[in-house]
């Protein structure tokens, strides 16, 4: 049995729930599990990449406005948010395309794929389809801890300023969260034998296989 965790999440009872790779292998074998699979993908991606940046929006914290303000001023960081968003975009692209790895010559395409999909969802991320987010933002942040090509990160204002190079990290992350929610709902409504589901299941099989290799080592 492969007990590596695919997704973990908390329900309203504040209890931790987990689904491992062996459970996922069983789930993706039957159409009746569509809704649960879609939820687990959402939990995997949202909890790992975005949830920490929305701590100030949690219902429990609203009772303590001083802590909310402290978090926003001293802990929330636009650079960290955009770095995680860039990682998440590539991950989402791999689910949409059913890929195991992002080929070097197709990295930019993975971003364009997500931003084009955002247009289908009526999501603000569509504004970035022709922007140099991969090279100027992703590569700059992950390799050097800074942006390239005069891109600027803020946590106020529009999601994309009129200069086409200033990005509101908070709104960008919120738009990406909405994208994940739309993807989850599309999975629930789309046909089991659709390209969307074929690629999704292929990606999950890659994840399961990769985790099995790690156990073997």
Short mmCIF file of C-alpha atoms in Angstrom, two decimals:
data_model
loop_
_atom_site.label_atom_id
_atom_site.label_comp_id
_atom_site.label_asym_id
_atom_site.label_seq_id
_atom_site.Cartn_x
_atom_site.Cartn_y
_atom_site.Cartn_z
CA UNK A 1 0.00 0.00 0.00
CA UNK A 2 1.21 3.50 -0.88
CA UNK A 3 0.44 5.66 2.14
CA UNK A 4 2.00 8.82 0.72
CA UNK A 5 -0.58 11.59 1.14
CA UNK A 6 -2.22 12.95 -2.00
CA UNK A 7 -4.29 15.55 -0.18
CA UNK A 8 -5.08 16.59 3.38
CA UNK A 9 -7.78 18.98 4.53
CA UNK A 10 -9.87 20.11 7.48
CA UNK A 11 -13.66 19.94 7.61
CA UNK A 12 -15.99 22.11 9.69
CA UNK A 13 -15.46 19.78 12.65
CA UNK A 14 -11.81 20.94 12.68
CA UNK A 15 -10.64 17.36 12.14
CA UNK A 16 -7.83 16.51 9.74
CA UNK A 17 -8.75 14.22 6.84
CA UNK A 18 -6.28 12.61 4.45
CA UNK A 19 -6.37 10.58 1.25
CA UNK A 20 -3.31 8.57 0.26
CA UNK A 21 -2.06 7.46 -3.14
CA UNK A 22 -3.55 3.98 -2.86
CA UNK A 23 -6.96 5.49 -2.21
CA UNK A 24 -6.56 7.79 -5.22
CA UNK A 25 -5.71 4.84 -7.45
CA UNK A 26 -9.05 3.29 -6.51
CA UNK A 27 -10.99 6.54 -6.85
CA UNK A 28 -9.85 7.37 -10.39
CA UNK A 29 -11.04 3.97 -11.61
CA UNK A 30 -14.74 4.85 -11.39
CA UNK A 31 -16.84 7.72 -12.70
CA UNK A 32 -18.99 7.84 -9.57
CA UNK A 33 -16.01 9.34 -7.72
CA UNK A 34 -15.78 12.46 -9.93
CA UNK A 35 -16.93 14.89 -7.27
CA UNK A 36 -14.61 13.55 -4.58
CA UNK A 37 -11.61 13.51 -6.92
CA UNK A 38 -12.30 17.11 -7.94
CA UNK A 39 -12.47 18.16 -4.28
CA UNK A 40 -9.24 16.36 -3.43
CA UNK A 41 -7.39 18.02 -6.31
CA UNK A 42 -8.62 21.39 -5.06
CA UNK A 43 -7.49 20.64 -1.51
CA UNK A 44 -4.09 19.44 -2.72
CA UNK A 45 -3.41 22.56 -4.76
CA UNK A 46 -5.09 25.25 -2.67
CA UNK A 47 -3.80 24.06 0.70
CA UNK A 48 -0.23 23.62 -0.50
CA UNK A 49 0.20 26.79 -2.48
CA UNK A 50 -2.35 29.46 -1.52
CA UNK A 51 -4.05 28.84 1.82
CA UNK A 52 -1.24 30.27 4.01
CA UNK A 53 -1.72 33.66 2.31
CA UNK A 54 -5.41 33.79 3.19
CA UNK A 55 -4.95 33.19 6.90
CA UNK A 56 -6.23 36.72 7.54
CA UNK A 57 -9.55 35.77 5.91
CA UNK A 58 -10.19 32.74 8.13
CA UNK A 59 -13.41 33.06 10.19
CA UNK A 60 -11.61 32.15 13.41
CA UNK A 61 -9.21 35.08 13.11
CA UNK A 62 -11.90 37.69 12.54
CA UNK A 63 -12.46 37.81 16.30
CA UNK A 64 -8.96 39.24 16.66
CA UNK A 65 -8.61 42.29 14.35
CA UNK A 66 -5.24 43.16 15.89
CA UNK A 67 -3.84 39.81 14.76
CA UNK A 68 -5.36 40.24 11.32
CA UNK A 69 -3.61 43.58 10.94
CA UNK A 70 -0.36 42.17 12.33
CA UNK A 71 -0.43 39.33 9.82
CA UNK A 72 -1.12 41.64 6.89
CA UNK A 73 1.57 44.15 7.84
CA UNK A 74 4.40 41.96 9.09
CA UNK A 75 3.90 38.47 7.67
CA UNK A 76 2.06 38.63 4.34
CA UNK A 77 4.52 39.18 1.51
CA UNK A 78 3.84 39.84 -2.16
CA UNK A 79 7.05 38.23 -3.36
CA UNK A 80 6.31 34.99 -1.53
CA UNK A 81 2.75 35.04 -2.84
CA UNK A 82 3.83 35.47 -6.45
CA UNK A 83 6.53 32.79 -6.13
CA UNK A 84 3.92 30.30 -4.90
CA UNK A 85 1.46 31.40 -7.57
CA UNK A 86 4.07 30.74 -10.25
CA UNK A 87 4.68 27.24 -8.89
CA UNK A 88 0.95 26.62 -8.80
CA UNK A 89 0.39 27.80 -12.37
CA UNK A 90 2.85 25.20 -13.68
CA UNK A 91 1.21 22.53 -11.54
CA UNK A 92 -2.26 23.43 -12.79
CA UNK A 93 -0.97 23.34 -16.37
CA UNK A 94 0.25 19.78 -15.78
CA UNK A 95 -3.26 18.74 -14.73
CA UNK A 96 -4.78 20.44 -17.77
CA UNK A 97 -2.27 18.79 -20.09
CA UNK A 98 -1.80 15.47 -18.29
CA UNK A 99 1.97 15.91 -18.21
CA UNK A 100 4.49 14.41 -15.82
CA UNK A 101 7.17 17.05 -16.27
CA UNK A 102 7.33 20.49 -17.85
CA UNK A 103 9.64 20.28 -20.84
CA UNK A 104 12.13 23.15 -20.93
CA UNK A 105 11.00 24.36 -24.34
CA UNK A 106 7.34 24.25 -23.29
CA UNK A 107 7.53 26.09 -19.97
CA UNK A 108 6.18 29.36 -21.36
CA UNK A 109 3.36 27.45 -23.05
CA UNK A 110 2.28 26.06 -19.68
CA UNK A 111 1.58 29.59 -18.44
CA UNK A 112 -0.24 30.55 -21.62
CA UNK A 113 -2.37 27.39 -21.29
CA UNK A 114 -3.57 28.44 -17.83
CA UNK A 115 -4.20 32.06 -18.79
CA UNK A 116 -6.18 30.99 -21.87
CA UNK A 117 -8.21 28.63 -19.69
CA UNK A 118 -8.85 31.57 -17.37
CA UNK A 119 -10.66 33.27 -20.23
CA UNK A 120 -13.06 30.32 -20.41
CA UNK A 121 -13.76 30.84 -16.71
CA UNK A 122 -14.21 34.62 -17.02
CA UNK A 123 -11.23 34.96 -14.70
CA UNK A 124 -8.99 38.04 -14.42
CA UNK A 125 -5.90 35.91 -15.03
CA UNK A 126 -6.77 36.09 -18.73
CA UNK A 127 -5.18 39.57 -18.67
CA UNK A 128 -1.76 37.94 -18.41
CA UNK A 129 -1.94 35.73 -21.50
CA UNK A 130 0.44 37.97 -23.46
CA UNK A 131 2.56 39.15 -20.52
CA UNK A 132 6.05 37.84 -19.78
CA UNK A 133 5.05 36.26 -16.48
CA UNK A 134 7.20 33.14 -16.93
CA UNK A 135 10.46 34.89 -17.74
CA UNK A 136 10.14 38.14 -15.81
CA UNK A 137 8.25 36.88 -12.76
CA UNK A 138 8.66 33.12 -12.40
CA UNK A 139 12.32 32.82 -13.40
CA UNK A 140 13.28 36.04 -11.64
CA UNK A 141 11.67 35.10 -8.33
CA UNK A 142 12.67 31.44 -8.23
CA UNK A 143 16.25 31.89 -9.44
CA UNK A 144 17.27 35.29 -8.09
CA UNK A 145 14.60 36.37 -5.62
CA UNK A 146 13.71 39.42 -7.73
CA UNK A 147 11.68 40.28 -10.81
CA UNK A 148 13.15 40.88 -14.25
CA UNK A 149 12.27 43.33 -17.03
CA UNK A 150 11.11 46.08 -14.62
CA UNK A 151 8.14 44.09 -13.28
CA UNK A 152 6.86 45.33 -9.91
CA UNK A 153 4.93 43.48 -7.19
CA UNK A 154 2.40 45.31 -5.01
CA UNK A 155 -0.38 44.31 -2.63
CA UNK A 156 -2.75 47.14 -3.53
CA UNK A 157 -4.40 48.57 -6.62
CA UNK A 158 -5.57 46.71 -9.71
CA UNK A 159 -4.55 43.12 -10.41
CA UNK A 160 -2.60 44.51 -13.38
CA UNK A 161 -1.68 48.19 -13.50
CA UNK A 162 -1.94 50.27 -16.68
CA UNK A 163 1.83 49.96 -17.19
CA UNK A 164 1.31 46.21 -17.80
CA UNK A 165 4.20 45.43 -15.44
CA UNK A 166 2.89 46.16 -11.94
CA UNK A 167 0.98 43.26 -10.39
CA UNK A 168 -1.17 43.18 -7.26
CA UNK A 169 -0.07 39.88 -5.70
CA UNK A 170 -3.10 39.63 -3.41
CA UNK A 171 -5.58 39.97 -6.27
CA UNK A 172 -3.49 37.66 -8.44
CA UNK A 173 -3.63 34.97 -5.74
CA UNK A 174 -7.37 35.48 -5.28
CA UNK A 175 -7.90 35.11 -9.02
CA UNK A 176 -5.87 31.91 -8.96
CA UNK A 177 -7.99 30.62 -6.08
CA UNK A 178 -11.12 31.33 -8.13
CA UNK A 179 -9.49 29.50 -11.05
CA UNK A 180 -9.03 26.41 -8.87
CA UNK A 181 -12.65 26.59 -7.79
CA UNK A 182 -13.79 26.85 -11.41
CA UNK A 183 -11.60 23.92 -12.40
CA UNK A 184 -13.07 21.86 -9.57
CA UNK A 185 -16.63 22.64 -10.69
CA UNK A 186 -15.81 21.91 -14.33
CA UNK A 187 -14.43 18.51 -13.36
CA UNK A 188 -17.62 17.73 -11.49
CA UNK A 189 -19.80 18.59 -14.48
CA UNK A 190 -17.62 17.40 -17.36
CA UNK A 191 -18.02 13.95 -18.90
CA UNK A 192 -15.79 11.19 -17.55
CA UNK A 193 -14.40 10.40 -21.00
CA UNK A 194 -13.67 14.06 -21.85
CA UNK A 195 -10.19 15.36 -22.60
CA UNK A 196 -10.30 17.33 -19.35
CA UNK A 197 -10.80 14.15 -17.31
CA UNK A 198 -8.44 12.02 -19.41
CA UNK A 199 -5.62 14.48 -18.78
CA UNK A 200 -6.54 14.85 -15.12
CA UNK A 201 -6.46 11.09 -14.51
CA UNK A 202 -3.19 10.79 -16.43
CA UNK A 203 -1.64 13.45 -14.20
CA UNK A 204 -2.84 11.69 -11.07
CA UNK A 205 -1.36 8.42 -12.32
CA UNK A 206 1.97 10.22 -12.79
CA UNK A 207 1.78 11.54 -9.22
CA UNK A 208 1.04 8.07 -7.86
CA UNK A 209 3.86 6.51 -9.87
CA UNK A 210 6.34 9.18 -8.80
CA UNK A 211 5.46 8.70 -5.14
CA UNK A 212 5.91 4.92 -5.53
CA UNK A 213 9.41 5.46 -6.93
CA UNK A 214 10.32 7.54 -3.88
CA UNK A 215 9.12 4.77 -1.57
CA UNK A 216 11.21 2.26 -3.51
CA UNK A 217 14.33 4.31 -2.91
#
